[in-house]
Short mmCIF file of C-alpha atoms in Angstrom, two decimals:
data_model
loop_
_atom_site.label_atom_id
_atom_site.label_comp_id
_atom_site.label_asym_id
_atom_site.label_seq_id
_atom_site.Cartn_x
_atom_site.Cartn_y
_atom_site.Cartn_z
CA MET A 16 4.78 1.64 -29.85
CA TRP A 17 7.07 3.82 -31.26
CA GLY A 18 7.68 7.60 -30.40
CA ASP A 19 10.01 11.01 -30.41
CA TRP A 20 11.30 12.49 -27.70
CA ARG A 21 12.53 16.09 -29.11
CA GLN A 22 14.95 18.26 -27.09
CA GLY A 23 16.43 20.99 -29.15
CA SER A 24 17.09 20.15 -32.68
CA ASN A 25 17.71 16.27 -31.37
CA THR A 26 15.15 13.57 -31.94
CA VAL A 27 15.46 10.54 -29.68
CA PRO A 28 13.91 7.63 -31.17
CA LEU A 29 11.75 5.58 -28.30
CA LYS A 30 10.26 2.57 -28.19
CA LEU A 31 7.82 1.15 -25.46
CA PHE A 32 6.56 -2.36 -25.73
CA SER A 33 3.14 -2.71 -25.22
CA PRO A 34 2.07 -4.52 -22.03
CA PHE A 35 2.26 -8.20 -21.89
CA PRO A 36 -0.89 -9.94 -22.40
CA GLU A 37 -0.59 -12.34 -19.76
CA THR A 38 0.22 -10.28 -17.11
CA GLY A 39 -0.98 -6.53 -18.14
CA ARG A 40 2.79 -5.61 -17.40
CA VAL A 41 4.85 -3.40 -19.09
CA GLY A 42 8.01 -4.24 -20.52
CA LYS A 43 11.13 -2.24 -21.06
CA VAL A 44 12.52 0.75 -22.84
CA CYS A 45 14.95 0.32 -25.93
CA GLY A 46 17.79 2.94 -26.95
CA GLY A 47 21.62 3.76 -25.95
CA TRP A 48 20.52 7.42 -24.95
CA THR A 49 20.61 9.06 -21.80
CA LEU A 50 17.18 10.06 -21.55
CA PRO A 51 16.58 13.84 -20.47
CA SER A 52 15.21 14.41 -16.61
CA GLY A 53 11.98 15.46 -18.03
CA LEU A 54 11.51 12.15 -19.71
CA GLN A 55 12.75 10.24 -17.18
CA ALA A 56 10.48 11.85 -14.76
CA TRP A 57 7.60 10.83 -17.38
CA LEU A 58 8.78 7.59 -17.70
CA SER A 59 9.18 6.57 -13.84
CA THR A 60 5.44 7.79 -13.68
CA PHE A 61 4.21 5.85 -16.67
CA PHE A 62 5.95 2.30 -15.32
CA PHE A 63 4.96 2.99 -11.75
CA ALA A 64 1.23 3.31 -13.06
CA GLY A 65 1.51 0.27 -14.94
CA LEU A 66 3.15 -1.87 -12.05
CA HIS A 67 1.11 -0.32 -9.23
CA SER A 68 -2.00 -1.08 -7.75
CA SER A 69 -4.68 1.75 -7.48
CA SER A 70 -5.15 0.86 -3.59
CA CYS A 71 -1.56 2.24 -3.09
CA ARG A 72 -1.72 6.39 -2.83
CA LEU A 73 0.52 8.85 -3.61
CA PHE A 74 0.42 12.09 -2.09
CA PHE A 75 -0.38 14.48 -4.79
CA PRO A 76 -1.98 12.15 -7.03
CA GLU A 77 -2.62 14.62 -9.82
CA ASP A 78 0.93 15.76 -9.85
CA PRO A 79 3.33 13.67 -8.10
CA ILE A 80 6.24 14.34 -6.44
CA LYS A 81 9.53 12.48 -7.07
CA ILE A 82 11.74 12.63 -4.09
CA VAL A 83 15.41 11.23 -4.30
CA ARG A 84 16.76 12.95 -0.99
CA GLY A 85 15.94 14.10 2.62
CA GLN A 86 18.25 15.67 5.24
CA GLY A 87 16.66 17.14 8.30
CA GLN A 88 13.27 18.59 8.07
CA TYR A 89 13.50 18.61 4.19
CA LEU A 90 12.94 16.69 1.08
CA TYR A 91 14.50 17.20 -2.40
CA ASP A 92 13.09 16.35 -5.53
CA GLU A 93 14.94 15.19 -8.75
CA GLN A 94 15.53 18.61 -10.00
CA GLY A 95 17.01 19.42 -6.32
CA ALA A 96 13.99 21.92 -5.34
CA GLU A 97 14.08 21.90 -1.67
CA TYR A 98 10.45 21.24 0.27
CA ILE A 99 9.42 21.85 3.80
CA ASP A 100 8.03 18.37 5.30
CA CYS A 101 5.38 19.34 7.74
CA ILE A 102 3.91 16.09 7.82
CA ASN A 103 6.67 13.22 8.33
CA ASN A 104 6.10 12.01 11.82
CA VAL A 105 8.17 8.80 10.93
CA ALA A 106 11.55 10.50 10.21
CA HIS A 107 11.17 11.68 13.83
CA VAL A 108 14.84 13.18 14.48
CA GLY A 109 15.31 14.62 11.19
CA HIS A 110 15.38 12.54 7.91
CA CYS A 111 18.90 10.64 7.42
CA HIS A 112 20.36 11.70 10.55
CA PRO A 113 23.83 11.41 10.66
CA LEU A 114 23.85 9.44 14.12
CA VAL A 115 20.84 7.36 13.30
CA VAL A 116 22.47 6.28 9.97
CA GLN A 117 26.08 5.42 11.27
CA ALA A 118 24.09 3.27 14.03
CA ALA A 119 22.66 0.99 11.40
CA HIS A 120 25.69 0.80 9.21
CA GLU A 121 28.26 0.21 11.99
CA GLN A 122 26.10 -2.77 13.33
CA ASN A 123 25.31 -4.04 9.96
CA GLN A 124 29.16 -4.59 9.49
CA VAL A 125 29.01 -6.82 12.70
CA LEU A 126 25.86 -8.67 12.66
CA ASN A 127 22.27 -8.68 11.83
CA THR A 128 20.13 -11.55 13.01
CA ASN A 129 17.16 -12.51 14.48
CA SER A 130 16.60 -12.58 18.41
CA ARG A 131 17.04 -16.08 19.29
CA TYR A 132 20.83 -15.11 20.41
CA LEU A 133 21.55 -13.13 23.06
CA HIS A 134 22.47 -9.75 22.22
CA ASP A 135 23.02 -6.60 24.29
CA ASN A 136 21.15 -4.15 22.09
CA ILE A 137 18.11 -5.49 22.41
CA VAL A 138 18.68 -5.59 26.51
CA ASP A 139 19.95 -2.15 26.54
CA PHE A 140 17.15 -0.69 24.06
CA ALA A 141 14.29 -2.24 26.20
CA GLN A 142 16.14 -0.88 29.46
CA ARG A 143 16.36 2.70 27.65
CA LEU A 144 12.78 2.46 26.75
CA SER A 145 11.68 1.07 30.38
CA GLU A 146 13.51 4.53 31.92
CA THR A 147 10.95 6.74 29.71
CA LEU A 148 7.82 4.70 30.97
CA PRO A 149 5.84 3.91 34.09
CA GLU A 150 7.43 1.41 36.32
CA LYS A 151 4.69 -1.06 35.67
CA LEU A 152 5.13 -1.09 31.82
CA CYS A 153 8.37 -3.49 32.18
CA VAL A 154 7.95 -5.97 29.57
CA PHE A 155 8.91 -5.54 26.04
CA TYR A 156 7.85 -7.26 22.84
CA PHE A 157 9.72 -6.19 19.34
CA LEU A 158 8.52 -6.18 16.24
CA ASN A 159 9.07 -4.79 12.48
CA SER A 160 5.85 -2.85 11.81
CA GLY A 161 4.60 0.02 13.79
CA ALA A 162 0.67 -0.08 12.60
CA TYR A 163 -1.65 -2.76 13.71
CA HIS A 164 -4.83 -1.02 11.94
CA GLY A 165 -2.95 -2.36 8.56
CA HIS A 166 -3.59 -5.10 6.36
CA LEU A 167 -5.03 -8.36 8.30
CA SER A 168 -8.71 -8.71 8.24
CA SER A 169 -8.51 -8.78 12.15
CA LEU A 170 -6.83 -5.54 12.33
CA ILE A 171 -9.06 -3.57 9.55
CA ASP A 172 -12.01 -5.00 11.67
CA ILE A 173 -11.05 -2.64 14.83
CA SER A 174 -10.03 0.12 12.63
CA PRO A 175 -13.09 2.28 11.84
CA TYR A 176 -11.93 4.39 9.23
CA LYS A 177 -11.27 1.54 7.26
CA PHE A 178 -14.05 -1.17 7.90
CA ARG A 179 -16.44 1.66 7.27
CA HIS A 180 -15.46 1.73 3.81
CA LEU A 181 -15.37 -2.33 3.52
CA ASP A 182 -17.67 -4.79 5.18
CA GLY A 183 -18.72 -2.59 7.83
CA GLN A 184 -18.69 -3.04 11.51
CA LYS A 185 -18.48 -6.65 13.07
CA GLU A 186 -20.67 -7.69 15.90
CA TRP A 187 -17.78 -8.10 18.15
CA VAL A 188 -16.50 -4.47 17.76
CA HIS A 189 -17.87 -1.79 19.55
CA VAL A 190 -17.28 1.98 18.60
CA ALA A 191 -17.04 4.81 21.30
CA PRO A 192 -17.78 8.45 20.08
CA LEU A 193 -14.87 10.21 19.11
CA PRO A 194 -13.56 12.41 22.32
CA ASP A 195 -14.04 15.49 19.96
CA THR A 196 -14.76 18.83 21.78
CA TYR A 197 -15.15 20.74 18.48
CA ARG A 198 -17.40 19.03 16.63
CA GLY A 199 -18.42 15.96 18.47
CA LEU A 200 -21.20 15.07 21.16
CA TYR A 201 -19.63 17.12 24.01
CA ARG A 202 -18.05 20.40 22.74
CA GLU A 203 -15.98 23.18 24.45
CA ASP A 204 -19.04 24.64 26.35
CA HIS A 205 -19.79 21.23 28.19
CA PRO A 206 -18.84 21.54 31.78
CA ASN A 207 -16.99 18.54 31.90
CA PRO A 208 -16.54 16.92 28.60
CA ALA A 209 -13.96 13.99 29.90
CA GLU A 210 -16.51 12.46 32.33
CA ALA A 211 -19.35 12.82 29.57
CA TYR A 212 -17.41 10.93 26.97
CA ALA A 213 -16.36 8.41 29.28
CA HIS A 214 -19.52 8.04 30.26
CA GLU A 215 -20.40 6.83 26.27
CA VAL A 216 -17.62 4.34 26.58
CA LYS A 217 -19.31 3.25 29.95
CA ARG A 218 -22.67 2.78 27.76
CA VAL A 219 -21.23 1.04 25.16
CA VAL A 220 -19.76 -1.39 27.66
CA SER A 221 -23.12 -2.16 29.09
CA SER A 222 -24.73 -2.35 25.70
CA ALA A 223 -21.95 -4.83 24.76
CA GLN A 224 -22.49 -7.20 27.93
CA GLU A 225 -26.57 -7.15 27.53
CA GLN A 226 -25.85 -9.04 24.22
CA GLY A 227 -23.58 -11.63 26.11
CA ARG A 228 -20.37 -10.44 25.16
CA GLN A 229 -16.98 -9.69 27.30
CA ILE A 230 -15.11 -6.66 26.70
CA ALA A 231 -11.24 -7.65 25.81
CA ALA A 232 -9.58 -4.36 25.12
CA PHE A 233 -10.04 -1.03 24.29
CA PHE A 234 -7.61 0.56 21.96
CA ALA A 235 -7.40 4.41 21.33
CA GLU A 236 -4.59 6.72 19.87
CA SER A 237 -3.39 8.65 22.72
CA LEU A 238 -4.40 11.85 20.41
CA PRO A 239 -6.41 10.62 17.60
CA SER A 240 -4.91 11.65 14.44
CA VAL A 241 -6.75 10.18 11.63
CA GLY A 242 -9.88 11.30 13.52
CA GLY A 243 -8.62 14.95 12.64
CA GLN A 244 -5.79 15.73 15.29
CA ILE A 245 -8.06 15.37 18.34
CA ILE A 246 -6.89 16.20 21.86
CA PRO A 247 -9.04 14.34 24.21
CA PRO A 248 -10.12 16.27 27.41
CA ALA A 249 -7.77 15.61 30.07
CA GLY A 250 -9.18 13.03 32.57
CA TYR A 251 -10.65 10.89 30.12
CA PHE A 252 -8.60 8.11 29.91
CA PRO A 253 -8.39 7.15 33.61
CA GLU A 254 -12.23 7.05 33.33
CA VAL A 255 -12.21 4.74 30.77
CA ALA A 256 -9.75 2.62 32.11
CA GLU A 257 -11.88 2.21 35.12
CA HIS A 258 -14.95 1.14 33.19
CA ILE A 259 -12.84 -0.89 30.87
CA ARG A 260 -10.88 -2.89 33.30
CA LYS A 261 -14.16 -3.25 35.51
CA ALA A 262 -15.36 -5.20 32.69
CA GLY A 263 -12.44 -7.55 32.50
CA GLY A 264 -10.55 -5.85 29.61
CA VAL A 265 -7.21 -3.95 29.20
CA PHE A 266 -6.59 -0.18 27.87
CA VAL A 267 -4.40 0.07 24.77
CA ALA A 268 -2.64 3.44 24.19
CA ASP A 269 -1.37 3.86 20.76
CA GLU A 270 1.83 5.67 20.63
CA ILE A 271 2.63 5.20 17.11
CA GLN A 272 2.37 8.65 15.81
CA VAL A 273 2.48 10.88 18.70
CA GLY A 274 5.06 9.29 21.04
CA PHE A 275 8.73 9.88 21.65
CA GLY A 276 8.58 13.19 22.93
CA ARG A 277 6.33 14.98 20.24
CA VAL A 278 3.81 16.30 22.54
CA GLY A 279 6.63 18.35 24.23
CA LYS A 280 5.47 18.20 27.83
CA HIS A 281 6.03 14.58 27.95
CA PHE A 282 7.88 11.74 26.14
CA TRP A 283 4.47 10.05 25.72
CA ALA A 284 0.90 11.71 24.90
CA PHE A 285 -0.97 9.68 27.23
CA GLN A 286 0.96 11.14 30.13
CA LEU A 287 -1.14 14.26 29.33
CA GLN A 288 -3.96 12.20 30.90
CA GLY A 289 -2.45 12.55 34.31
CA GLU A 290 0.42 11.33 36.18
CA ASP A 291 -1.12 8.34 37.71
CA PHE A 292 -2.63 7.25 34.39
CA VAL A 293 -1.13 3.80 33.28
CA PRO A 294 -2.08 1.89 30.29
CA ASP A 295 -2.01 -1.92 30.20
CA ILE A 296 -0.11 -1.90 26.82
CA VAL A 297 1.68 0.76 24.70
CA THR A 298 2.32 0.38 21.25
CA MET A 299 5.24 2.26 19.61
CA GLY A 300 6.57 2.48 16.03
CA LYS A 301 7.51 4.99 13.06
CA SER A 302 9.38 7.48 14.82
CA ILE A 303 10.90 4.68 17.13
CA GLY A 304 13.28 4.20 14.24
CA ASN A 305 13.12 7.41 12.30
CA GLY A 306 12.27 5.67 9.39
CA HIS A 307 13.93 2.27 9.90
CA PRO A 308 11.29 -0.36 10.39
CA VAL A 309 11.02 -1.26 13.90
CA ALA A 310 8.13 -1.47 16.41
CA CYS A 311 7.73 -2.16 20.03
CA VAL A 312 4.51 -3.29 22.54
CA ALA A 313 5.31 -2.55 26.08
CA THR A 314 2.90 -3.91 28.90
CA THR A 315 2.90 -5.14 32.35
CA GLN A 316 4.04 -8.13 34.01
CA ALA A 317 0.42 -9.47 34.70
CA VAL A 318 -0.69 -8.85 30.63
CA ALA A 319 2.54 -10.78 29.67
CA ARG A 320 2.10 -13.72 32.27
CA ALA A 321 -1.62 -14.24 30.92
CA PHE A 322 -0.13 -14.14 27.25
CA GLU A 323 2.19 -16.91 28.43
CA ALA A 324 -0.30 -18.81 30.04
CA THR A 325 -1.90 -19.73 26.67
CA GLY A 326 1.45 -21.58 25.62
CA VAL A 327 1.37 -19.42 22.31
CA GLU A 328 5.14 -18.43 21.48
CA TYR A 329 5.96 -15.11 20.65
CA PHE A 330 8.43 -14.79 17.61
CA ASN A 331 9.33 -12.05 14.83
CA THR A 332 12.12 -12.62 12.22
CA PHE A 333 13.08 -8.91 12.28
CA GLY A 334 11.75 -7.85 15.32
CA GLY A 335 14.33 -6.89 17.81
CA SER A 336 17.49 -7.57 15.56
CA PRO A 337 21.05 -6.01 16.53
CA VAL A 338 20.40 -3.41 14.25
CA SER A 339 16.84 -2.44 14.62
CA CYS A 340 18.27 -1.85 18.27
CA ALA A 341 20.89 0.07 17.40
CA VAL A 342 18.80 2.17 15.52
CA GLY A 343 16.33 2.42 18.52
CA LEU A 344 19.05 3.47 20.94
CA ALA A 345 20.59 6.24 18.41
CA VAL A 346 17.05 7.74 18.11
CA LEU A 347 16.75 7.85 21.76
CA ASP A 348 20.20 9.36 21.85
CA VAL A 349 19.63 12.13 19.55
CA LEU A 350 16.32 12.94 21.25
CA GLU A 351 18.39 13.79 24.49
CA LYS A 352 21.34 15.26 22.99
CA GLU A 353 19.65 17.53 20.60
CA GLN A 354 16.97 18.26 23.57
CA LEU A 355 14.31 17.86 20.75
CA GLN A 356 11.37 17.17 23.62
CA ALA A 357 11.73 20.76 24.81
CA HIS A 358 12.31 21.91 21.22
CA ALA A 359 9.07 20.29 20.31
CA THR A 360 7.42 22.48 23.31
CA CYS A 361 9.12 25.86 21.84
CA VAL A 362 8.36 25.47 18.37
CA GLY A 363 5.22 23.81 19.01
CA SER A 364 3.98 26.99 20.85
CA PHE A 365 5.10 29.28 18.62
CA LEU A 366 3.32 27.78 15.73
CA MET A 367 0.00 27.67 17.71
CA GLU A 368 0.52 31.40 18.45
CA LEU A 369 0.84 32.26 14.95
CA LEU A 370 -1.87 29.91 13.78
CA GLU A 371 -3.93 31.76 16.15
CA GLN A 372 -3.33 35.12 14.67
CA GLN A 373 -4.36 33.42 11.36
CA LYS A 374 -7.95 31.93 12.67
CA ALA A 375 -8.32 35.65 13.97
CA LYS A 376 -8.14 37.14 10.35
CA HIS A 377 -9.36 34.36 8.24
CA PRO A 378 -13.02 33.11 9.08
CA ILE A 379 -12.19 29.65 7.13
CA ILE A 380 -10.20 28.42 9.82
CA GLY A 381 -12.70 27.34 12.61
CA ASP A 382 -10.15 25.68 15.22
CA ILE A 383 -6.75 25.16 16.28
CA ARG A 384 -5.78 22.33 18.48
CA GLY A 385 -2.66 20.86 19.54
CA VAL A 386 0.15 19.98 21.57
CA GLY A 387 3.88 20.26 20.75
CA LEU A 388 4.45 19.50 17.37
CA PHE A 389 1.10 17.75 16.82
CA ILE A 390 -1.43 20.55 15.68
CA GLY A 391 -4.37 20.56 13.80
CA VAL A 392 -6.10 23.44 11.84
CA ASP A 393 -9.91 22.79 11.56
CA LEU A 394 -11.01 24.30 8.12
CA ILE A 395 -14.70 25.33 8.24
CA LYS A 396 -17.27 26.86 5.56
CA ASP A 397 -19.71 28.22 8.10
CA GLU A 398 -18.87 29.20 11.77
CA ALA A 399 -22.32 28.13 13.11
CA THR A 400 -22.36 24.57 11.55
CA ARG A 401 -18.76 23.86 11.37
CA THR A 402 -19.10 22.21 7.96
CA PRO A 403 -16.02 20.77 6.70
CA ALA A 404 -14.22 23.01 4.08
CA THR A 405 -13.00 19.89 2.22
CA GLU A 406 -12.65 21.09 -1.13
CA GLU A 407 -10.77 24.31 0.21
CA ALA A 408 -8.48 22.30 2.17
CA ASP A 409 -7.25 20.40 -0.99
CA TYR A 410 -6.95 23.58 -2.79
CA LEU A 411 -5.01 25.05 0.04
CA ILE A 412 -2.66 21.92 0.27
CA SER A 413 -2.06 22.02 -3.16
CA ARG A 414 -1.34 25.44 -3.20
CA LEU A 415 1.31 25.09 -0.65
CA LYS A 416 2.92 22.26 -2.49
CA GLU A 417 3.28 25.05 -5.35
CA ASN A 418 5.21 27.14 -2.49
CA TYR A 419 7.63 24.01 -1.79
CA ILE A 420 5.90 23.17 1.49
CA LEU A 421 4.20 19.53 2.07
CA LEU A 422 1.30 19.59 4.44
CA SER A 423 -1.98 17.42 4.39
CA THR A 424 -5.33 16.82 5.65
CA ASP A 425 -7.09 14.43 7.78
CA GLY A 426 -10.01 13.90 9.77
CA PRO A 427 -13.24 12.55 8.55
CA GLY A 428 -14.14 15.49 6.28
CA ARG A 429 -10.39 15.82 5.28
CA ASN A 430 -10.38 19.21 6.15
CA VAL A 431 -7.90 19.54 9.12
CA LEU A 432 -4.51 20.52 8.07
CA LYS A 433 -2.02 18.20 10.05
CA PHE A 434 1.17 19.20 11.39
CA LYS A 435 3.14 16.57 12.40
CA PRO A 436 7.09 17.75 10.92
CA PRO A 437 10.28 16.03 12.10
CA MET A 438 11.45 17.63 15.48
CA CYS A 439 14.09 19.56 14.27
CA PHE A 440 11.27 21.57 12.58
CA SER A 441 12.64 25.22 13.34
CA LEU A 442 11.22 28.84 14.26
CA ASP A 443 12.31 29.99 10.92
CA ASN A 444 10.34 27.25 9.30
CA VAL A 445 7.21 28.26 11.29
CA LYS A 446 7.47 32.02 10.24
CA HIS A 447 7.78 30.67 6.44
CA VAL A 448 5.13 28.28 6.32
CA VAL A 449 2.65 30.33 8.35
CA ALA A 450 3.66 33.51 6.09
CA LYS A 451 2.85 31.20 2.84
CA LEU A 452 -0.46 29.93 4.36
CA ASP A 453 -1.59 33.45 5.12
CA ALA A 454 -0.83 34.75 1.70
CA ILE A 455 -2.86 31.43 0.09
CA LEU A 456 -5.85 32.13 2.46
CA THR A 457 -5.93 35.70 1.64
CA ASP A 458 -5.54 35.13 -2.16
CA MET A 459 -8.71 32.28 -1.63
CA GLU A 460 -10.71 35.14 0.13
CA GLU A 461 -9.96 37.85 -2.41
CA LYS A 462 -11.37 35.43 -5.10
CA VAL A 463 -14.63 34.80 -3.12
CA ARG A 464 -15.26 38.57 -3.18
CA SER A 465 -14.75 39.19 -6.68
CA CYS A 466 -17.02 36.09 -7.70
CA GLU A 467 -19.89 37.51 -5.11
CA THR A 468 -19.26 40.90 -6.80
CA LEU A 469 -19.65 39.89 -10.51
CA ARG A 470 -22.43 37.50 -9.71
CA PRO A 471 -25.07 40.30 -9.96
CA GLN A 472 -23.51 41.30 -13.11
CA LEU A 473 -23.45 37.96 -14.48
CA CYS A 474 -27.25 37.27 -13.39
CA GLY A 475 -28.68 40.75 -15.01
CA SER A 476 -32.03 41.81 -14.71
CA PRO A 477 -35.26 39.82 -15.95
CA ALA A 478 -35.67 40.77 -19.64
CA VAL A 479 -38.59 42.92 -20.29
#
């Protein structure tokens, strides 16, 4: 189809070829003009929609942002507008950190191949990781993807938030209650929620055994993020591990979103459960490479030997490559040199403090929970029922984006604001973001009051 794009007195002829009938894909744009930036953005969205599956989701789908650059805790769109990134836990030490970029570039100039050859980088990286972990976790398998709940059916089957939207729970999968002390089975007024939730796991194990099934493993995020930024009560994991191991299973701690110093007090979030608690397997990804596709599984000699006894070879074409390991080493260097773990404690505590002040001011905020730079703000409609304020949370996120602040929601009710910014997030960023949050919530409350005042007038008196 033909059309025109006007800019001032200029009219630019433009031809968009119709989708090819065989594939439904869009063809090309003709013309020798340099298109105005506004049209470029429109065309980008147009072609993206034509080539893009609806199962692949964007942030702010009604008004998506075209991001072209990142630096530190900031992202920049095609017009040069600067956004504060409050949610990108993948760019762990900051977008495009120069030392990480340099490490990748320098190694790329020398060698990038698979791990079937000897190379210092993979050995050095494993050694550095081992220094951050309990001594028992001393065997490392390197991968190139950091999420086991992704796209294979066997992995979707152990991810409740995915399988509940598909074919449902398989008979060999057993789901324990989320250890949520705000809206779960056992709440903040329970004398021992850790023991109570661990007993629920024991009950699930017993039920499975009664059906003639054995327990292979217990999978848990050390701090459940998709579940709504949940902080399990201290002591929960050690008791769960005891029940699981008695049943012949292993405990898998998922640190993909919360490891590498994010919690501040410790390098790994599972360490919040006590000094003596050691998982059998720890998975790590996302932040491990600051955006570079690298991941790792750390485990014990006993688990590794059991895997070796199967006779199955482990090999990953890209896992443990010299470049990936150089990037991983650089991330560890930056964390240490810039003292980002201590920084997460300082900035995270300040953010929690200011958010608690907002909770006292705005009734919509039901709960503030978190540690370090992993924080959730639970928005509710009513204090007594704690009903998730889903629509309000969505509106708030949209308004924050208009103020150049990127935040998103999580939890079953999509009502929990999640803060997981790059670790260089600053005290000034905290002040700015919370001030905007306060202003938007105040405006929302004023609009609600105005509606409540107008409602009786609009309803009027019964006609006589």
